[in-house]
PDB file of C-alpha atoms in Angstrom:
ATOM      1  CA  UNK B   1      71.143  80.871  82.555  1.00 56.00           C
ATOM      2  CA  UNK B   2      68.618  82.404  85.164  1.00 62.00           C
ATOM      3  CA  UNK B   3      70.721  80.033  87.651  1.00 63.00           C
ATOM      4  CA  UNK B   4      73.721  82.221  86.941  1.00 61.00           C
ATOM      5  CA  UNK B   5      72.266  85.374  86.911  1.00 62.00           C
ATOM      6  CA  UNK B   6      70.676  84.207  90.705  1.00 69.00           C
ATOM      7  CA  UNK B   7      74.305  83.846  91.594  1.00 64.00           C
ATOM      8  CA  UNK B   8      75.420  87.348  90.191  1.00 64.00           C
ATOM      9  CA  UNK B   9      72.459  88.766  92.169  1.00 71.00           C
ATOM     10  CA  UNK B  10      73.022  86.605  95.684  1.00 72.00           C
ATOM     11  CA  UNK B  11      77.095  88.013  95.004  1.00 69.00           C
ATOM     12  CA  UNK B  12      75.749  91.483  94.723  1.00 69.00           C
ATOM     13  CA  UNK B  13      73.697  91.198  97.976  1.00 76.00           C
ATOM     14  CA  UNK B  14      75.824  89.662  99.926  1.00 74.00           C
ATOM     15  CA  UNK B  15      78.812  92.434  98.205  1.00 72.00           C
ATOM     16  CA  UNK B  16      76.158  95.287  99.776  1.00 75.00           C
ATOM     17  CA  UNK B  17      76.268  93.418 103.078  1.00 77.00           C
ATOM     18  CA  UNK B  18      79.463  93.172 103.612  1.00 76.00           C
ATOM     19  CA  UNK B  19      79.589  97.268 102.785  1.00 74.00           C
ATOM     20  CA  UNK B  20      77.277  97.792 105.614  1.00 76.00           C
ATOM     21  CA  UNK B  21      79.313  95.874 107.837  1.00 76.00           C
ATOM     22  CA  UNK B  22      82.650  97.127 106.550  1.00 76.00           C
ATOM     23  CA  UNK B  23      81.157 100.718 107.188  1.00 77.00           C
ATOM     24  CA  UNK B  24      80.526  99.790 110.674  1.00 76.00           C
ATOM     25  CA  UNK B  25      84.487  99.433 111.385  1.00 75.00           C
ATOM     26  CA  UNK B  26      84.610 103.268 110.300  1.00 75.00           C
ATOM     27  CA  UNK B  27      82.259 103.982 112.591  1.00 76.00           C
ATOM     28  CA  UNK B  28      83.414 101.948 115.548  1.00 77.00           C
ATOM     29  CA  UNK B  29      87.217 102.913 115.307  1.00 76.00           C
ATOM     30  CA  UNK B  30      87.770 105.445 112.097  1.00 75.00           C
ATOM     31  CA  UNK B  31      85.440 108.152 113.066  1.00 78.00           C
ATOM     32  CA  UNK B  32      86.129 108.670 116.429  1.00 80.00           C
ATOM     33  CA  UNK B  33      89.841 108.536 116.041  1.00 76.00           C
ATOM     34  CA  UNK B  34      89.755 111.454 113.304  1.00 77.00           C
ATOM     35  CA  UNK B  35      87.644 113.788 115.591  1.00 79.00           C
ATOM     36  CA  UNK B  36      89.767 113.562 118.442  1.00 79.00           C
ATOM     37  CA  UNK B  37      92.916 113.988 115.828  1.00 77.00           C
ATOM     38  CA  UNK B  38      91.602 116.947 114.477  1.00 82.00           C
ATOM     39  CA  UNK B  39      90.288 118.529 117.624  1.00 83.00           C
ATOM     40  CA  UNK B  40      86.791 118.001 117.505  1.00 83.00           C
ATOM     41  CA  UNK B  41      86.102 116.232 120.491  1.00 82.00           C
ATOM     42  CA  UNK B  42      83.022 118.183 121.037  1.00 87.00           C
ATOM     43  CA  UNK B  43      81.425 116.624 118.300  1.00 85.00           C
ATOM     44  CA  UNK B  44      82.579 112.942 119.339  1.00 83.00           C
ATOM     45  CA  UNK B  45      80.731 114.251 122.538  1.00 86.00           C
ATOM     46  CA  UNK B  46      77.845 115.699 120.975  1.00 88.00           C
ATOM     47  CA  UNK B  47      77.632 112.436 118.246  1.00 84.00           C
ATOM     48  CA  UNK B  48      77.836 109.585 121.321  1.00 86.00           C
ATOM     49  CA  UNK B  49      75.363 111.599 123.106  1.00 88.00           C
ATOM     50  CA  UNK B  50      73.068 111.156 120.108  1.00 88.00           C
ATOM     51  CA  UNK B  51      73.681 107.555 119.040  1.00 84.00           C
ATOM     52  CA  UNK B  52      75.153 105.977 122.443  1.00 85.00           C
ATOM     53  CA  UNK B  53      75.526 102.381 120.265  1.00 83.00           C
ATOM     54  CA  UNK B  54      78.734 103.724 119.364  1.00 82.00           C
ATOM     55  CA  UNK B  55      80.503 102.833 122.859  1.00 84.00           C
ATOM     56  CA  UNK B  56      78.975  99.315 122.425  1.00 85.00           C
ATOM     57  CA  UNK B  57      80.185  99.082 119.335  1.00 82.00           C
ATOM     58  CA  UNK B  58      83.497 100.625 120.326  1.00 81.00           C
ATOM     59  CA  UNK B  59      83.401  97.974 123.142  1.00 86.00           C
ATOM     60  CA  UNK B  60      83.114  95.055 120.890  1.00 88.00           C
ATOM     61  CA  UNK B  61      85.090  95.866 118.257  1.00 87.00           C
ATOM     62  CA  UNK B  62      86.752  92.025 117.915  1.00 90.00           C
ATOM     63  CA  UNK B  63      83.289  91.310 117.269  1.00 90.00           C
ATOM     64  CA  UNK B  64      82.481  93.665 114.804  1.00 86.00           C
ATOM     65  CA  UNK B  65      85.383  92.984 113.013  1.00 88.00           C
ATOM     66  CA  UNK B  66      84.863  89.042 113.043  1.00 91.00           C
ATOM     67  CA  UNK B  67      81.574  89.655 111.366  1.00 87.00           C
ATOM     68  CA  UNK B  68      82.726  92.344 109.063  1.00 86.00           C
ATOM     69  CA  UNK B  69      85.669  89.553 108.617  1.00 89.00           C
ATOM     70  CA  UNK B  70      83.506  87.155 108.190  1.00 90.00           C
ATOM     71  CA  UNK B  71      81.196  88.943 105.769  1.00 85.00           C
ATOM     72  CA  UNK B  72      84.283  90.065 103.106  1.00 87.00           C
ATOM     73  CA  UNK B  73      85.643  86.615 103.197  1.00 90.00           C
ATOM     74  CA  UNK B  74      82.320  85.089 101.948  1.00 86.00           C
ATOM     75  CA  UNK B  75      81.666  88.110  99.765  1.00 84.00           C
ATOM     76  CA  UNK B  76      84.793  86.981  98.236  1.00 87.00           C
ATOM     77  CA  UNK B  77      84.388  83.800  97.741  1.00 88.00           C
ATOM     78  CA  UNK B  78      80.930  84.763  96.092  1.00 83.00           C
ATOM     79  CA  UNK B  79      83.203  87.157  93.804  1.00 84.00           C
ATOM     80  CA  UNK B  80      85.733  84.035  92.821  1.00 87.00           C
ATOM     81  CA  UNK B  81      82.801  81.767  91.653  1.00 83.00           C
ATOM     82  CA  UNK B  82      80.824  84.003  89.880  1.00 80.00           C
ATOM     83  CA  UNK B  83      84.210  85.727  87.814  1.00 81.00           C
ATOM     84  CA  UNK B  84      83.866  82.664  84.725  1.00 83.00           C
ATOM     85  CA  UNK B  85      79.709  82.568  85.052  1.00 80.00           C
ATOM     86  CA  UNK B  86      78.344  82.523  81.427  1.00 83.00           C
ATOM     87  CA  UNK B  87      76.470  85.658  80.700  1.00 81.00           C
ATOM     88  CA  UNK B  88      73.201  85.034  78.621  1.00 81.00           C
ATOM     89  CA  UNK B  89      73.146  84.967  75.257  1.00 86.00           C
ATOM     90  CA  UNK B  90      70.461  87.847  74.813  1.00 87.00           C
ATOM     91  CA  UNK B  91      72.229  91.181  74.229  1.00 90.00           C
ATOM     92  CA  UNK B  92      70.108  93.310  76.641  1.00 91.00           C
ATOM     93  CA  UNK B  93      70.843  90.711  79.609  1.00 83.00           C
ATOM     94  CA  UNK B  94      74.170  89.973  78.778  1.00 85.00           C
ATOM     95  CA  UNK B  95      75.180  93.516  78.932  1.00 91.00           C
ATOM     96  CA  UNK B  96      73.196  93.227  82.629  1.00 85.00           C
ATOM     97  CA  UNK B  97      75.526  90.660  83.485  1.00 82.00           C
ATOM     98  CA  UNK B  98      78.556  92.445  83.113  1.00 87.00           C
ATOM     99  CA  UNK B  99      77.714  95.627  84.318  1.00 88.00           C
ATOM    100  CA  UNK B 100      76.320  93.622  87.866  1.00 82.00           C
ATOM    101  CA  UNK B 101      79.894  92.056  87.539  1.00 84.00           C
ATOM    102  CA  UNK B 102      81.740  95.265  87.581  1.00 88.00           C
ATOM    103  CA  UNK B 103      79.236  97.030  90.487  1.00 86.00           C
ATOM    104  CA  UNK B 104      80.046  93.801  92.298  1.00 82.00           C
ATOM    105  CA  UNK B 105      83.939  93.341  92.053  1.00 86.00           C
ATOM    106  CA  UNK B 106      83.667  97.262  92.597  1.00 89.00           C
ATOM    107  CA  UNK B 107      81.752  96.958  96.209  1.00 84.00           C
ATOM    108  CA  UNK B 108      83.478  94.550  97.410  1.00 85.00           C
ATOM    109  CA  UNK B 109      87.044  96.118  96.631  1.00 90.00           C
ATOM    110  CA  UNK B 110      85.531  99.502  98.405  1.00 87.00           C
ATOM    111  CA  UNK B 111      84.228  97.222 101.503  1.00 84.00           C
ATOM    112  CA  UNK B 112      87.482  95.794 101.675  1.00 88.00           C
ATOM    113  CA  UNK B 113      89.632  99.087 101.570  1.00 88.00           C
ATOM    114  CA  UNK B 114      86.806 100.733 104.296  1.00 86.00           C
ATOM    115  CA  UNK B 115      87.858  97.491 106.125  1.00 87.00           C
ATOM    116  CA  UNK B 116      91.334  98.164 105.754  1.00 89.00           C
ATOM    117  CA  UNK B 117      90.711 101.559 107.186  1.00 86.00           C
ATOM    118  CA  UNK B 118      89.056 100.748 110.012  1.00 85.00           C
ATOM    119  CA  UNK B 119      91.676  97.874 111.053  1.00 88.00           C
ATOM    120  CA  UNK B 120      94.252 100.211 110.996  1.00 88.00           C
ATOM    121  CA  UNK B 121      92.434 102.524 113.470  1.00 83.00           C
ATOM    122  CA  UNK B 122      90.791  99.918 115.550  1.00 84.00           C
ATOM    123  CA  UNK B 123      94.193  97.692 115.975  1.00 87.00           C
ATOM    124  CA  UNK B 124      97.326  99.467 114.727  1.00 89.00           C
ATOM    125  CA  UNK B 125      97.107 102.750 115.082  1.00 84.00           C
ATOM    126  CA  UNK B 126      97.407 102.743 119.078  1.00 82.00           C
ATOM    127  CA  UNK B 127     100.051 100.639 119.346  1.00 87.00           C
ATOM    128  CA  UNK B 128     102.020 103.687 117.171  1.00 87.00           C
ATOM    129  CA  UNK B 129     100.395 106.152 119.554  1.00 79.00           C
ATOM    130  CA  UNK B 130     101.592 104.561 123.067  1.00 64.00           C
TER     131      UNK B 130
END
């Protein structure tokens, strides 16, 4: 049993991960595109002035979304393995197991709609505009 609960845990972590990286498509492609959209380029100015790893990251976005990719794919196969895990027999830790199921499946859904997001911005969304 503490072998599958290991595996709900590792699926959670690497679920989180792949929100941190999913977030970073937002950042590289999302953010920016809504300022300027809504007329706020002075704060795109003011927020690249502050955290200049935005042009890199807007540089490199292939990159960033390879990893980010890369992260929700394994995230998911994590997910698909640990759906049929038993869940201890113990009351307390059984009803652990399913509530780290459903903040799993429920971060990793998130990361991929965030992921979704940014795609759209990063990829799609200037081919409309040209």
């Amino acid at each position: 049993m503490a072998a599958e609960i290991n595996h709900l845990q590792a699926s959670k972590r690497l679920n989180l991960l792949s929100l941190f990286t999913s977030g970073s498509t937002l950042i590289c492609c999302a953010l920016p595109a809504t300022l300027v959209a809504i007329g706020s380029v002075a704060t795109l100015t003011s927020l690249i002035s502050h955290f200049p790893q935005l042009i890199w990251i807007s540089e490199h976005k292939p990159l960033v979304f390879g990893l980010a990719g890369s992260m929700l794919l394994l995230a998911g196969i994590m997910q698909w393995r640990a759906r049929n895990l038993p869940c201890p027999v113990d009351p307390q830790l059984a009803k652990l197991c399913q509530q780290t199921r459903r903040q799993s499946l429920w971060i990793y859904r998130f990361s991929v709609v965030i992921f979704l997001v940014g795609s759209f911005f990063a990829f799609i969304a200037p081919l409309l505009i040209a």
